[in-house]
Amino acid sequence: MAEIATIARPYAEALFRVAKTADLAAWSEMVSEMAQLAAYPDVIALAHNPVIEDQKVVDVFLAALKSPVTAEVKNFVTALVANGRLALLPEIAAQFHTLKNAQEGAADAEISSAFELTPPQLQELMALLEKKFGRKLTPTVTVDSELIGGVRVTVGDEVFDTSVRAKLQQLHVALAA
């Protein structure tokens, strides 16, 4: 996977430089939308079909986007298609968001909870996590019933696991030793 990250990095950095001169939040949404679209198997098949011309792939891809397409977006997608890199958009988006978070002093927090969190619970949890990690966090919440209870939070390469499952595993290890 290091090769994909290496290939995607210059595209993400160039896109980030363009986004900084405009509306970074709008670009962030656009990059996320393009990444989601590029991850569809039908889009990947279209991009790799040697019979279809590059311009047709660009036109179909841009037409499928919900957000308004600017000249910069069109040029970026054209460059990706011309270089056979459209499938890299999910990795480009991940690196773009990492650059954006670094500039803003923020980070993404992946929260897995045993049960659905209510908005007040999420707000309280985010306040505690932002204090613990010392930066603003952007949460992505999923429900994982295998946790039994509690939450598991991943911020970058740091993991904060207070789930019942993790505590049971720790108990198992302690008893087995």
Short mmCIF file of C-alpha atoms in Angstrom, two decimals:
data_model
loop_
_atom_site.label_atom_id
_atom_site.label_comp_id
_atom_site.label_asym_id
_atom_site.label_seq_id
_atom_site.Cartn_x
_atom_site.Cartn_y
_atom_site.Cartn_z
CA MET A 1 0.00 0.00 0.00
CA ALA A 2 2.97 2.32 0.40
CA GLU A 3 3.19 2.58 -3.36
CA ILE A 4 -0.39 3.85 -3.67
CA ALA A 5 0.25 6.41 -0.94
CA THR A 6 3.44 7.52 -2.66
CA ILE A 7 1.72 7.95 -6.01
CA ALA A 8 -1.26 9.76 -4.47
CA ARG A 9 0.81 12.20 -2.38
CA PRO A 10 1.73 14.72 -5.14
CA TYR A 11 -1.89 14.86 -6.30
CA ALA A 12 -3.14 15.44 -2.74
CA GLU A 13 -0.53 18.13 -2.09
CA ALA A 14 -1.29 19.93 -5.36
CA LEU A 15 -5.01 19.77 -4.68
CA PHE A 16 -4.46 21.07 -1.15
CA ARG A 17 -2.43 24.03 -2.44
CA VAL A 18 -5.28 24.93 -4.80
CA ALA A 19 -7.88 24.48 -2.05
CA LYS A 20 -5.99 26.75 0.37
CA THR A 21 -6.30 29.63 -2.09
CA ALA A 22 -10.07 29.12 -2.29
CA ASP A 23 -12.68 27.70 0.12
CA LEU A 24 -10.99 24.82 1.96
CA ALA A 25 -14.25 23.50 3.45
CA ALA A 26 -15.96 23.38 0.05
CA TRP A 27 -12.95 21.63 -1.45
CA SER A 28 -12.97 19.13 1.39
CA GLU A 29 -16.57 18.20 0.63
CA MET A 30 -15.84 17.99 -3.10
CA VAL A 31 -12.81 15.75 -2.57
CA SER A 32 -14.85 13.45 -0.33
CA GLU A 33 -17.61 13.24 -2.92
CA MET A 34 -15.15 12.50 -5.72
CA ALA A 35 -13.47 9.79 -3.59
CA GLN A 36 -16.79 8.10 -2.90
CA LEU A 37 -17.70 8.17 -6.57
CA ALA A 38 -14.30 6.87 -7.67
CA ALA A 39 -14.61 3.91 -5.28
CA TYR A 40 -17.63 2.46 -7.12
CA PRO A 41 -16.73 -0.67 -9.11
CA ASP A 42 -18.63 0.61 -12.16
CA VAL A 43 -16.60 3.84 -12.18
CA ILE A 44 -13.36 1.87 -11.84
CA ALA A 45 -14.42 -0.38 -14.72
CA LEU A 46 -15.29 2.66 -16.83
CA ALA A 47 -11.93 4.29 -16.11
CA HIS A 48 -10.02 1.13 -17.04
CA ASN A 49 -12.00 0.39 -20.21
CA PRO A 50 -9.58 0.89 -23.12
CA VAL A 51 -12.42 1.37 -25.61
CA ILE A 52 -13.77 4.50 -23.93
CA GLU A 53 -11.92 7.75 -24.60
CA ASP A 54 -10.47 9.69 -21.67
CA GLN A 55 -12.68 12.72 -22.34
CA LYS A 56 -15.80 10.55 -22.17
CA VAL A 57 -14.65 9.14 -18.80
CA VAL A 58 -14.09 12.70 -17.53
CA ASP A 59 -17.50 13.84 -18.78
CA VAL A 60 -19.33 10.89 -17.19
CA PHE A 61 -17.45 11.26 -13.90
CA LEU A 62 -18.12 15.00 -13.66
CA ALA A 63 -21.78 14.53 -14.60
CA ALA A 64 -22.19 12.05 -11.74
CA LEU A 65 -21.03 14.58 -9.13
CA LYS A 66 -23.77 16.34 -7.17
CA SER A 67 -21.67 19.39 -6.26
CA PRO A 68 -21.08 22.15 -8.80
CA VAL A 69 -18.00 21.49 -10.90
CA THR A 70 -15.43 24.27 -11.18
CA ALA A 71 -12.70 24.60 -13.80
CA GLU A 72 -10.15 23.44 -11.22
CA VAL A 73 -12.14 20.29 -10.48
CA LYS A 74 -12.48 19.57 -14.19
CA ASN A 75 -8.73 20.05 -14.73
CA PHE A 76 -7.91 17.83 -11.75
CA VAL A 77 -10.18 14.99 -12.90
CA THR A 78 -8.86 15.34 -16.46
CA ALA A 79 -5.28 14.99 -15.20
CA LEU A 80 -6.20 11.93 -13.12
CA VAL A 81 -7.94 10.20 -16.02
CA ALA A 82 -5.16 11.08 -18.50
CA ASN A 83 -2.59 9.51 -16.16
CA GLY A 84 -4.74 6.48 -15.30
CA ARG A 85 -5.01 7.59 -11.65
CA LEU A 86 -8.77 8.00 -11.14
CA ALA A 87 -8.84 4.93 -8.87
CA LEU A 88 -6.41 6.71 -6.52
CA LEU A 89 -9.01 9.30 -5.53
CA PRO A 90 -9.89 7.61 -2.19
CA GLU A 91 -6.21 7.68 -1.15
CA ILE A 92 -5.81 11.23 -2.50
CA ALA A 93 -8.83 12.28 -0.43
CA ALA A 94 -7.43 10.63 2.72
CA GLN A 95 -4.12 12.48 2.30
CA PHE A 96 -5.92 15.73 1.47
CA HIS A 97 -7.94 15.49 4.70
CA THR A 98 -4.76 14.73 6.67
CA LEU A 99 -3.18 17.90 5.27
CA LYS A 100 -6.33 19.88 6.05
CA ASN A 101 -6.46 18.57 9.61
CA ALA A 102 -2.77 19.35 10.14
CA GLN A 103 -3.29 22.95 9.04
CA GLU A 104 -6.34 23.34 11.28
CA GLY A 105 -4.77 21.57 14.27
CA ALA A 106 -7.51 18.95 14.13
CA ALA A 107 -7.79 15.21 13.64
CA ASP A 108 -10.36 12.62 12.60
CA ALA A 109 -11.77 10.42 15.36
CA GLU A 110 -13.25 7.04 14.46
CA ILE A 111 -15.64 6.11 17.23
CA SER A 112 -17.08 2.62 17.50
CA SER A 113 -19.86 2.27 20.04
CA ALA A 114 -21.77 -0.77 21.22
CA PHE A 115 -25.00 1.23 20.95
CA GLU A 116 -26.27 4.25 19.04
CA LEU A 117 -25.05 7.47 20.67
CA THR A 118 -27.53 10.28 21.22
CA PRO A 119 -26.43 13.81 20.25
CA PRO A 120 -25.90 14.86 23.91
CA GLN A 121 -23.85 11.69 24.57
CA LEU A 122 -21.73 12.32 21.48
CA GLN A 123 -21.22 15.95 22.45
CA GLU A 124 -20.09 14.97 25.96
CA LEU A 125 -17.81 12.24 24.59
CA MET A 126 -16.27 14.66 22.07
CA ALA A 127 -15.55 17.21 24.81
CA LEU A 128 -13.74 14.54 26.84
CA LEU A 129 -11.83 13.23 23.81
CA GLU A 130 -10.76 16.69 22.64
CA LYS A 131 -9.42 17.36 26.14
CA LYS A 132 -7.62 13.99 26.21
CA PHE A 133 -6.08 14.29 22.72
CA GLY A 134 -5.46 18.04 22.96
CA ARG A 135 -6.95 18.99 19.60
CA LYS A 136 -10.23 19.47 17.79
CA LEU A 137 -11.69 16.18 16.58
CA THR A 138 -14.01 15.40 13.71
CA PRO A 139 -16.03 12.31 14.69
CA THR A 140 -17.13 9.40 12.54
CA VAL A 141 -19.41 7.17 14.59
CA THR A 142 -20.24 3.54 13.85
CA VAL A 143 -22.16 0.97 15.87
CA ASP A 144 -20.35 -2.31 16.62
CA SER A 145 -22.44 -4.67 18.74
CA GLU A 146 -19.40 -6.94 19.26
CA LEU A 147 -18.02 -4.36 21.71
CA ILE A 148 -20.78 -5.42 24.16
CA GLY A 149 -20.62 -2.02 25.88
CA GLY A 150 -18.50 1.14 25.91
CA VAL A 151 -16.62 2.79 23.05
CA ARG A 152 -13.45 2.36 21.04
CA VAL A 153 -11.87 5.55 19.67
CA THR A 154 -9.11 5.74 17.07
CA VAL A 155 -7.38 9.07 16.43
CA GLY A 156 -4.54 8.68 13.97
CA ASP A 157 -2.42 5.86 15.35
CA GLU A 158 -3.71 6.24 18.91
CA VAL A 159 -6.44 3.93 20.23
CA PHE A 160 -8.54 4.57 23.32
CA ASP A 161 -10.56 1.43 24.08
CA THR A 162 -13.00 1.37 26.99
CA SER A 163 -15.23 -1.34 25.57
CA VAL A 164 -16.39 -4.30 27.62
CA ARG A 165 -14.92 -6.58 24.96
CA ALA A 166 -11.43 -5.08 25.48
CA LYS A 167 -11.74 -5.40 29.26
CA LEU A 168 -12.78 -9.05 28.89
CA GLN A 169 -9.79 -9.69 26.63
CA GLN A 170 -7.47 -8.08 29.19
CA LEU A 171 -8.99 -10.25 31.92
CA HIS A 172 -8.54 -13.35 29.76
CA VAL A 173 -4.87 -12.53 29.19
CA ALA A 174 -4.32 -11.89 32.90
CA LEU A 175 -5.96 -15.19 33.87
CA ALA A 176 -4.16 -17.18 31.19
CA ALA A 177 -0.72 -15.87 32.22
#
